Coordinates of C-alpha atoms and ligand atoms in Angstrom, one line a residue:
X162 CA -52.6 31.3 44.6
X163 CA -51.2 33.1 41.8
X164 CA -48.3 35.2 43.2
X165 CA -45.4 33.9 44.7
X166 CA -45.1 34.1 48.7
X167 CA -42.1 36.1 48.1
X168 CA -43.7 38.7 46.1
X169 CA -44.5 41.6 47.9
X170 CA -46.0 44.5 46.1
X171 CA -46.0 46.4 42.9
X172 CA -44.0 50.0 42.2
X173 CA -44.7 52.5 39.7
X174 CA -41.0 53.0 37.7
X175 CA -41.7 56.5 38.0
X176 CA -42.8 57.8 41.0
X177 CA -42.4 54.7 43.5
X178 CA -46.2 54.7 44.0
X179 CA -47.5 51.0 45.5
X180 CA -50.0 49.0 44.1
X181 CA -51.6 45.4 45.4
X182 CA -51.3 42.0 43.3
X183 CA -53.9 41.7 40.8
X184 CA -54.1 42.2 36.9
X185 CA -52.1 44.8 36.0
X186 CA -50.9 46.9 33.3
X187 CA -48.9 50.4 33.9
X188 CA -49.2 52.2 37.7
X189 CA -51.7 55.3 37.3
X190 CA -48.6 57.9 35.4
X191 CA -48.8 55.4 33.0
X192 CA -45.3 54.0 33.5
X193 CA -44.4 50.7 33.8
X194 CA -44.8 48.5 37.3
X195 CA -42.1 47.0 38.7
X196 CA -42.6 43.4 40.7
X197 CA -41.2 44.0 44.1
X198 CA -40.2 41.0 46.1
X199 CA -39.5 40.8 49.7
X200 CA -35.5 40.0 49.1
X201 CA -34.3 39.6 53.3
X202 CA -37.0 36.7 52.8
X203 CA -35.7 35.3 49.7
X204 CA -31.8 35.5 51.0
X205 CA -33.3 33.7 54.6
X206 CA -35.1 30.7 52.2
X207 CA -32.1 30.0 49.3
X208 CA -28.3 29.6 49.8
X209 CA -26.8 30.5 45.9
X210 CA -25.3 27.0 46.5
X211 CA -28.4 25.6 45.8
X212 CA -28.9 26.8 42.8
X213 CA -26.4 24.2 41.3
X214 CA -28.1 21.0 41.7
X215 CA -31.5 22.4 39.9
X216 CA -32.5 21.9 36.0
X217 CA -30.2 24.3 33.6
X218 CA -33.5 26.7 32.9
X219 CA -34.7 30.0 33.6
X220 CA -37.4 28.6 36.1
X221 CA -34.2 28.1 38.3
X222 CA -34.6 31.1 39.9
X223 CA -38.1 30.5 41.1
X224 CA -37.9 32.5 44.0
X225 CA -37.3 35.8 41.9
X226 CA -40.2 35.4 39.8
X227 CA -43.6 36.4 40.1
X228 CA -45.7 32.8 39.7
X229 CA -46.6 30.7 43.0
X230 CA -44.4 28.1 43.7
X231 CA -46.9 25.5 43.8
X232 CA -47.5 26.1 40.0
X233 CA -46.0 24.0 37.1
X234 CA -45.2 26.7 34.6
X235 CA -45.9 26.7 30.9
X236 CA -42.8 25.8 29.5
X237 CA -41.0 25.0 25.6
X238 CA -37.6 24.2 27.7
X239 CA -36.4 27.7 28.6
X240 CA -32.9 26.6 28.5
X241 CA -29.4 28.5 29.6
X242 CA -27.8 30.2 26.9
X243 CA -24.7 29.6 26.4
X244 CA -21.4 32.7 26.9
X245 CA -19.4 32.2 23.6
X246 CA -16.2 33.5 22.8
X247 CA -15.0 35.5 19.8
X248 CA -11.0 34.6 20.3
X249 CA -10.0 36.5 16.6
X250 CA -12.1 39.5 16.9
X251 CA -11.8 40.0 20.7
X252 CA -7.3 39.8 19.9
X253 CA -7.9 42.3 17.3
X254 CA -9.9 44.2 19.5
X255 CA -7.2 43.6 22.7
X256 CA -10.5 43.1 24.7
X257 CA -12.3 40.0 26.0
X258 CA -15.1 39.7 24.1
X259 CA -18.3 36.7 25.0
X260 CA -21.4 36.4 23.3
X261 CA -24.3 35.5 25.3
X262 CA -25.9 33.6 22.2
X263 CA -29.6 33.7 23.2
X264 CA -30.7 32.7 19.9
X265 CA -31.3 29.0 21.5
X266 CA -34.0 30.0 23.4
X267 CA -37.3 28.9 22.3
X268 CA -39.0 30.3 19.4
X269 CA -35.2 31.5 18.6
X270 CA -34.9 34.7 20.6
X271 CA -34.6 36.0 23.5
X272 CA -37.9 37.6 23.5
X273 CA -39.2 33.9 25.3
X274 CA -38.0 35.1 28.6
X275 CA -40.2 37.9 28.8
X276 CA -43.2 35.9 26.9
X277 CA -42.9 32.7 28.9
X278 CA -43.6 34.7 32.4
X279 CA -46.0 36.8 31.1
X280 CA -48.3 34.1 29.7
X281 CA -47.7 32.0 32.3
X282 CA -48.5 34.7 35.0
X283 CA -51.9 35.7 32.3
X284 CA -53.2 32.2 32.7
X285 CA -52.8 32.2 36.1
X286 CA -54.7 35.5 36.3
X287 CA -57.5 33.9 34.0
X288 CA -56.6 35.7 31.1
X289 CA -58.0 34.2 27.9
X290 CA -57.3 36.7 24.6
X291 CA -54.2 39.2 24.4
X292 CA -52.7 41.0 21.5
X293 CA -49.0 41.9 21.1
X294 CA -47.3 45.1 18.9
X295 CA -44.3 43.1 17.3
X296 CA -41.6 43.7 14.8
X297 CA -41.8 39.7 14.7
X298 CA -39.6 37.7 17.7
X299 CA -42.1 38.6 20.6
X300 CA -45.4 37.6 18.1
X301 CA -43.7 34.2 17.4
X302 CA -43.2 33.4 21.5
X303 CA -46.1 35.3 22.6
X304 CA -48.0 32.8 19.9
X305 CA -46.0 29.5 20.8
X306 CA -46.5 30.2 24.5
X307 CA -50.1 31.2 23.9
X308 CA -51.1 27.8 22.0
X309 CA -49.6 26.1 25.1
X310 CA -51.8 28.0 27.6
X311 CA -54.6 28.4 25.7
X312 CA -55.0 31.7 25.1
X313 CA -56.2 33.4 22.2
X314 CA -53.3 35.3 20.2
X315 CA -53.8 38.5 18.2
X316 CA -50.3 39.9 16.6
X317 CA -49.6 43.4 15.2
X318 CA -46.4 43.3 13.0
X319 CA -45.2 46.4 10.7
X320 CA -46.2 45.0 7.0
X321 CA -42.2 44.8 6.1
X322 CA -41.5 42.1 9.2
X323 CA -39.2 39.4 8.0
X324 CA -41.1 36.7 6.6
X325 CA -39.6 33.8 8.7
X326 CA -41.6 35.5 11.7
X327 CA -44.4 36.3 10.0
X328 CA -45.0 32.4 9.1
X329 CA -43.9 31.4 12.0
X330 CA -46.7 33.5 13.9
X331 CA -49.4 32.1 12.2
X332 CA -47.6 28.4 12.0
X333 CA -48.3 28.8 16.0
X334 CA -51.5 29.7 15.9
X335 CA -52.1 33.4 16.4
X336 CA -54.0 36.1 14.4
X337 CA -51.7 37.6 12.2
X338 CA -52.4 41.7 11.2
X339 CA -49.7 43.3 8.9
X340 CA -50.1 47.3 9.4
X341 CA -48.7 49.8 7.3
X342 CA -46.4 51.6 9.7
X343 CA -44.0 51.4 12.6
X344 CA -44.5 49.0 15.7
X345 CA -45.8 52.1 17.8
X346 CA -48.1 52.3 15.1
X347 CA -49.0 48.5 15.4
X348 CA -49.3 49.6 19.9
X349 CA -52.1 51.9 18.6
X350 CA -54.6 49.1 17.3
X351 CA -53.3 46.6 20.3
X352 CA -54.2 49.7 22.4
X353 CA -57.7 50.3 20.8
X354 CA -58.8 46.8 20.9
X355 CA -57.8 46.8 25.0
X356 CA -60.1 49.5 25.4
X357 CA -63.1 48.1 24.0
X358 CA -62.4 45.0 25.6
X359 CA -61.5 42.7 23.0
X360 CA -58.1 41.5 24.3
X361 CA -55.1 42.5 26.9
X362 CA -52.7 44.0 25.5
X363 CA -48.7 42.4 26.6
X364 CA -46.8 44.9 24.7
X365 CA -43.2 46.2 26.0
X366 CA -43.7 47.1 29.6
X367 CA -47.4 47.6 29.8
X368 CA -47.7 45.0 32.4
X369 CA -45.5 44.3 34.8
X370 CA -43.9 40.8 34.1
X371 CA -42.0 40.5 30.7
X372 CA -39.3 42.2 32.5
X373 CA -39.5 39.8 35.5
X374 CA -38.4 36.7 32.8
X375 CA -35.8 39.0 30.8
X376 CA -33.8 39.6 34.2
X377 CA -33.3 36.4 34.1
X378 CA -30.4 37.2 31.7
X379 CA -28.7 38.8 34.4
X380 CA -29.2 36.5 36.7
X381 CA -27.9 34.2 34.4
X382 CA -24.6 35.9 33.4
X383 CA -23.9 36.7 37.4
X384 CA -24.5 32.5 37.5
X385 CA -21.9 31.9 34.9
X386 CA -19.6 34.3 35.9
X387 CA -19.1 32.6 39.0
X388 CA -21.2 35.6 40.8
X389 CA -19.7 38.1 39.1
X390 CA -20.4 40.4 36.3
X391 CA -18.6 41.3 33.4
X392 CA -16.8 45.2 32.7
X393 CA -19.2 46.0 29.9
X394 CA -22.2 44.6 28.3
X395 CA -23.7 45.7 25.1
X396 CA -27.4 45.6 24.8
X397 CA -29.3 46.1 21.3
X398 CA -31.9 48.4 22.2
X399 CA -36.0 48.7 21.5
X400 CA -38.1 48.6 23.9
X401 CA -35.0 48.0 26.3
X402 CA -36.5 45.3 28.5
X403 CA -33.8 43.4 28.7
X404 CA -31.1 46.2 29.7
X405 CA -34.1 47.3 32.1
X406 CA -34.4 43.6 33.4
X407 CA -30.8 42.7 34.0
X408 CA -30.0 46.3 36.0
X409 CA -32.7 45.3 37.8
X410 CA -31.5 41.9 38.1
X411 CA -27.9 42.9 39.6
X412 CA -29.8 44.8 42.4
X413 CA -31.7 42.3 43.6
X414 CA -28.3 39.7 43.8
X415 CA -27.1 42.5 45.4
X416 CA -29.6 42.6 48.3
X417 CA -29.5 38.9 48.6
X418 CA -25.5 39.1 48.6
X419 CA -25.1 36.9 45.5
X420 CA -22.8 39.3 43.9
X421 CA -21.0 42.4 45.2
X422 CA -21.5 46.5 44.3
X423 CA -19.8 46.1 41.0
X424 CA -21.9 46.7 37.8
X425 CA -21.4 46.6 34.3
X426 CA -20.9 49.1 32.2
X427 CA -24.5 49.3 30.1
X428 CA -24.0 49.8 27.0
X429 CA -27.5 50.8 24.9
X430 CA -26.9 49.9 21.2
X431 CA -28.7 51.5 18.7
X432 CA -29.0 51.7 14.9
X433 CA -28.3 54.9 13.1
X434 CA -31.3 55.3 11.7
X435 CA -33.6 54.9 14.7
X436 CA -31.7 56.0 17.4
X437 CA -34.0 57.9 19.6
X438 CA -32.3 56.8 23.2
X439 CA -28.8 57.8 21.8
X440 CA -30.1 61.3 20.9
X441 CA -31.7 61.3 24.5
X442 CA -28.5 60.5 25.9
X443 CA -26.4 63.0 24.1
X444 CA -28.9 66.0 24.8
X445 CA -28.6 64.8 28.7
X446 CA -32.8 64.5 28.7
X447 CA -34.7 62.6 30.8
X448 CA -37.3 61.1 28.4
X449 CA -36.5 60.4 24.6
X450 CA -38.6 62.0 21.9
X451 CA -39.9 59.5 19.2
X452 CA -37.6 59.1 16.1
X453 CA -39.2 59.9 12.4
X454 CA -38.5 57.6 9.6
X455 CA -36.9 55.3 11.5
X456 CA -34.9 52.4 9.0
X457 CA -32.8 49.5 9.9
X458 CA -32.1 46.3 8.5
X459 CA -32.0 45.3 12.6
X460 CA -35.9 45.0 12.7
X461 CA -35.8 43.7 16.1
X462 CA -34.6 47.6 17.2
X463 CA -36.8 49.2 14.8
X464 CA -38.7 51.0 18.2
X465 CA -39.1 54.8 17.4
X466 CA -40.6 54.9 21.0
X467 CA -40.1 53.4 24.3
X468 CA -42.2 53.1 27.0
X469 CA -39.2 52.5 29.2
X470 CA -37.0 55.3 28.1
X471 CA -36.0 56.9 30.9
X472 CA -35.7 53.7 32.5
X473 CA -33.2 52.5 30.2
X474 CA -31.4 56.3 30.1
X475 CA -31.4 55.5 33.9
X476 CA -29.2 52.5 34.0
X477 CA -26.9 53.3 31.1
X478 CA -26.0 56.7 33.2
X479 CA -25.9 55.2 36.7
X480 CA -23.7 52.4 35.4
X481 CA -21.5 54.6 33.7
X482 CA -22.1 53.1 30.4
X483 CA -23.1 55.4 26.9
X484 CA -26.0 54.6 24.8
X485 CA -24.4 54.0 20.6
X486 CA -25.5 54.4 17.1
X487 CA -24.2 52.0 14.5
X488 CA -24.8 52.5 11.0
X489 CA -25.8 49.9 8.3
X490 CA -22.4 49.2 7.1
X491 CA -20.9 48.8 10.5
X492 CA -23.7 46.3 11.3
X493 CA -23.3 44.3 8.4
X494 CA -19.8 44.1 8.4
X495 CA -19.6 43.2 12.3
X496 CA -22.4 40.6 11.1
X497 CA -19.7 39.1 8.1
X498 CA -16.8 39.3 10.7
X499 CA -18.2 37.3 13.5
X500 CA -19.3 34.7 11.3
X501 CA -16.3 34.6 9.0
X502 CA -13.6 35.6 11.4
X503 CA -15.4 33.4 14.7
X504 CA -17.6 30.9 13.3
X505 CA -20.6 32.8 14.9
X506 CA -23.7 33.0 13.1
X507 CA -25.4 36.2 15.2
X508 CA -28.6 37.7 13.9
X509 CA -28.2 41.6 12.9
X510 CA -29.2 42.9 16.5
X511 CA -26.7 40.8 17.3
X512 CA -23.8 42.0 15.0
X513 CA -25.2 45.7 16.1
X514 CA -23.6 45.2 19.8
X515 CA -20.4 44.1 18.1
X516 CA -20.5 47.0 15.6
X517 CA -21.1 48.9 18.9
X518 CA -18.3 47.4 20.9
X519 CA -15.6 48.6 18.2
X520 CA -16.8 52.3 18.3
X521 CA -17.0 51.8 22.1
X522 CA -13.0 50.4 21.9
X523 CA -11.9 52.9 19.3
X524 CA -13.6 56.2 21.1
X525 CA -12.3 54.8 24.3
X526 CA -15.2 53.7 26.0
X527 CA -13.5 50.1 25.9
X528 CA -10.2 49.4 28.0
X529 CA -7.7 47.3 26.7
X530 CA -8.1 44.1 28.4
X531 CA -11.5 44.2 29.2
X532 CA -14.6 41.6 29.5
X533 CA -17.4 42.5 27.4
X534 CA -20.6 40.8 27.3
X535 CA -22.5 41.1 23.7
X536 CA -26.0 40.2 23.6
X537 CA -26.9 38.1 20.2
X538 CA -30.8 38.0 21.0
X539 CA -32.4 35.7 18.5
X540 CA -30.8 33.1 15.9
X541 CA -29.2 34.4 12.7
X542 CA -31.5 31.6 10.9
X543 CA -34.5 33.7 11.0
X544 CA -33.2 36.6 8.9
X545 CA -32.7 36.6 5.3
X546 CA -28.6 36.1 5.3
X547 CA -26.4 38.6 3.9
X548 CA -24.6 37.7 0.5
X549 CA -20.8 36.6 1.4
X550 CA -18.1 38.5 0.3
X551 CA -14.5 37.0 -0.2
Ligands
LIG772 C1 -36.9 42.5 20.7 C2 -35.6 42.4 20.1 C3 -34.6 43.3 20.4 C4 -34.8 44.4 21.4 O1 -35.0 44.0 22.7 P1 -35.6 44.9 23.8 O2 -35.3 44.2 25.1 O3 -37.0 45.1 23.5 O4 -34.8 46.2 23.7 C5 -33.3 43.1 19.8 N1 -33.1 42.2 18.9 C6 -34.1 41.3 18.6 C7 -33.7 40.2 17.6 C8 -35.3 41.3 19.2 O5 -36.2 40.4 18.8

């Protein structure tokens, strides 16, 4: 067995059409899949309750994942990140601001969620080569978990990736190609290789289970929060699995009765110059046209183009959230202040969702008084550090 016994089918993110267990990459509109799982089941077999005496990992959620029970995952020690407060920025903010510092994960970023279920759920469907599009964090896991599983690692990175993930990559054990050009551009020869057969290709959302390990961050928070969620989380968007993942997360505790009806806020966090869901969201369209030029010094939301667009426009508008632009000063600013102000190293993604925060708080979006969740997705350590200023 590959699947787990809860699993039930597989649903196109678009038009809701089914599709049986097997290996799979998008439904046949060429959206992504969500993993449907037969939740009256799940909420008969687990109490919440006992949760609490299993290991402090993702894997502690078994029964919302996709892999068969019977199955000892892959694992580097998928630990639970910790919720961090900011106590001098969130007083100057008059809001309650935690930082889900996810940098501890494996590999240092957050992008081991997603990698560590997908190549565990690839080996189980006898998958021996794939190839990943990366602007560096989901190379270096999908590499580290691919050594593990033995499986052959191909990685696509934009020529101008920071250099700590590019050696990293290779120090794992993948194929390391530097392209001239964006990561959509780097999806292009990942896409062209899947065709001819040389590899499968586990870029953002074109198979269905990198999402199924990133909702783990929501199921995570909800855990923390003593079932609850927070009033606003702020998300540094790409691809936007993770904001896709933990909205999807909430429903699911929510059919299970693990947490009520109330959601977050979403907040989509976006740099200025490649902002392509925040223009989206401000025209009111559906889909998200690809940004031109795009340029951050955030390379992890360097994404001109999402396959999950609407997905992510979905959730930030349902949840009454606003997707934000930042510019380069706010972000390295918010970068310096967290770090000199807090003692909280984030990584620029990460000091993007606090530069977002403070717009949110000073256009109103933010309430005095207010929990907000920021998401600091990999370790500042991989990132060539900003110069202090007194
Ligand atoms: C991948 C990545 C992001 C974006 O995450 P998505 O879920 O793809 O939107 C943000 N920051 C860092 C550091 C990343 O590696």
């Amino acid at each position: 067995m590959v699947f787990s016994p809860f699993l039930s089918h597989f649903e196109c993110s678009l038009t809701g059409e089914r599709f049986a267990p097997g290996v799979l990459t998008v439904s046949s509109a060429g959206k992504p899949l969500w993993v449907r799982y037969d939740l009256p089941r799940i909420a008969a077999s687990v109490l919440r309750e006992a949760l609490r005496s299993r290991p402090e990992d993702l894997w502690r959620y078994r029964e919302l994942l996709p892999l068969a029970l019977d199955l000892k995952p892959i694992s580097l020690g998928e630990t639970q990140t910790p919720l961090i407060d900011l106590p001098q920025l969130s007083e100057s903010l008059d809001v309650r601001i935690e930082v889900k510092d996810e940098g501890r994960l494996p590999t240092g970023s957050f992008k081991a969620r997603g990698l560590v279920m997908a190549v565990n759920m690839a080996k189980a469907l006898g998958i021996t080569r794939m190839a990943i599009p990366t602007n560096g964090n989901a190379g270096a896991a999908l590499a580290a978990y691919g050594v593990r599983a033995g499986i052959e690692v191909h990685c696509f990175c934009p020529a101008d990736t920071p250099e700590a993930n590019l050696r990293e990559i290779v120090l794992q054990g993948a194929q390391l190609t530097r392209v001239d050009g964006m990561i959509d551009d780097c999806g292009k020869l990942v896409a062209a290789g899947e065709r001819e057969g040389r590899w499968f290709s586990i870029a953002t959302l074109r198979e269905p289970y990198r999402i199924e390990g990133k909702k783990t961050m929501g199921l995570e928070l909800a855990e923390q929060l003593g079932w609850t969620v927070p009033d606003a989380i702020f998300y540094p968007t790409g691809g936007g699995t993770g904001l896709i993942g933990m909205w999807k997360a909430f429903d699911e505790l929510q059919a299970l009765g693990w947490i009520g009806a109330k959601r977050p806020r979403m907040f989509a966090v976006q740099a200025a110059g490649c902002a392509p869901i925040v223009r989206a969201f401000e025209r009111g369209d559906e889909f998200a046209e690809r940004w031109a030029n795009a340029a951050t010094q955030a390379h992890g939301i360097r994404v001109p183009a999402a396959l999950g667009d609407f997905l992510i426009l979905r959730a930030v508008r349902d949840s009454g959230g606003a997707a934000i632009a930042v510019d380069e000063d706010a972000i390295a600013s918010a970068w310096r202040d967290a770090g000199q102000r807090d003692g909280l190293l984030l990584c620029p993604e990460g000091a993007a969702t606090l530069a977002g925060a403070r717009l949110a708080r000073e256009q109103g979006l933010i309430a005095p008084g207010e929990h907000v969740v920021l998401f600091n997705c990999a370790s500042g350590y991989k990132y060539p550090l900003p110069v202090p200023q007194p």
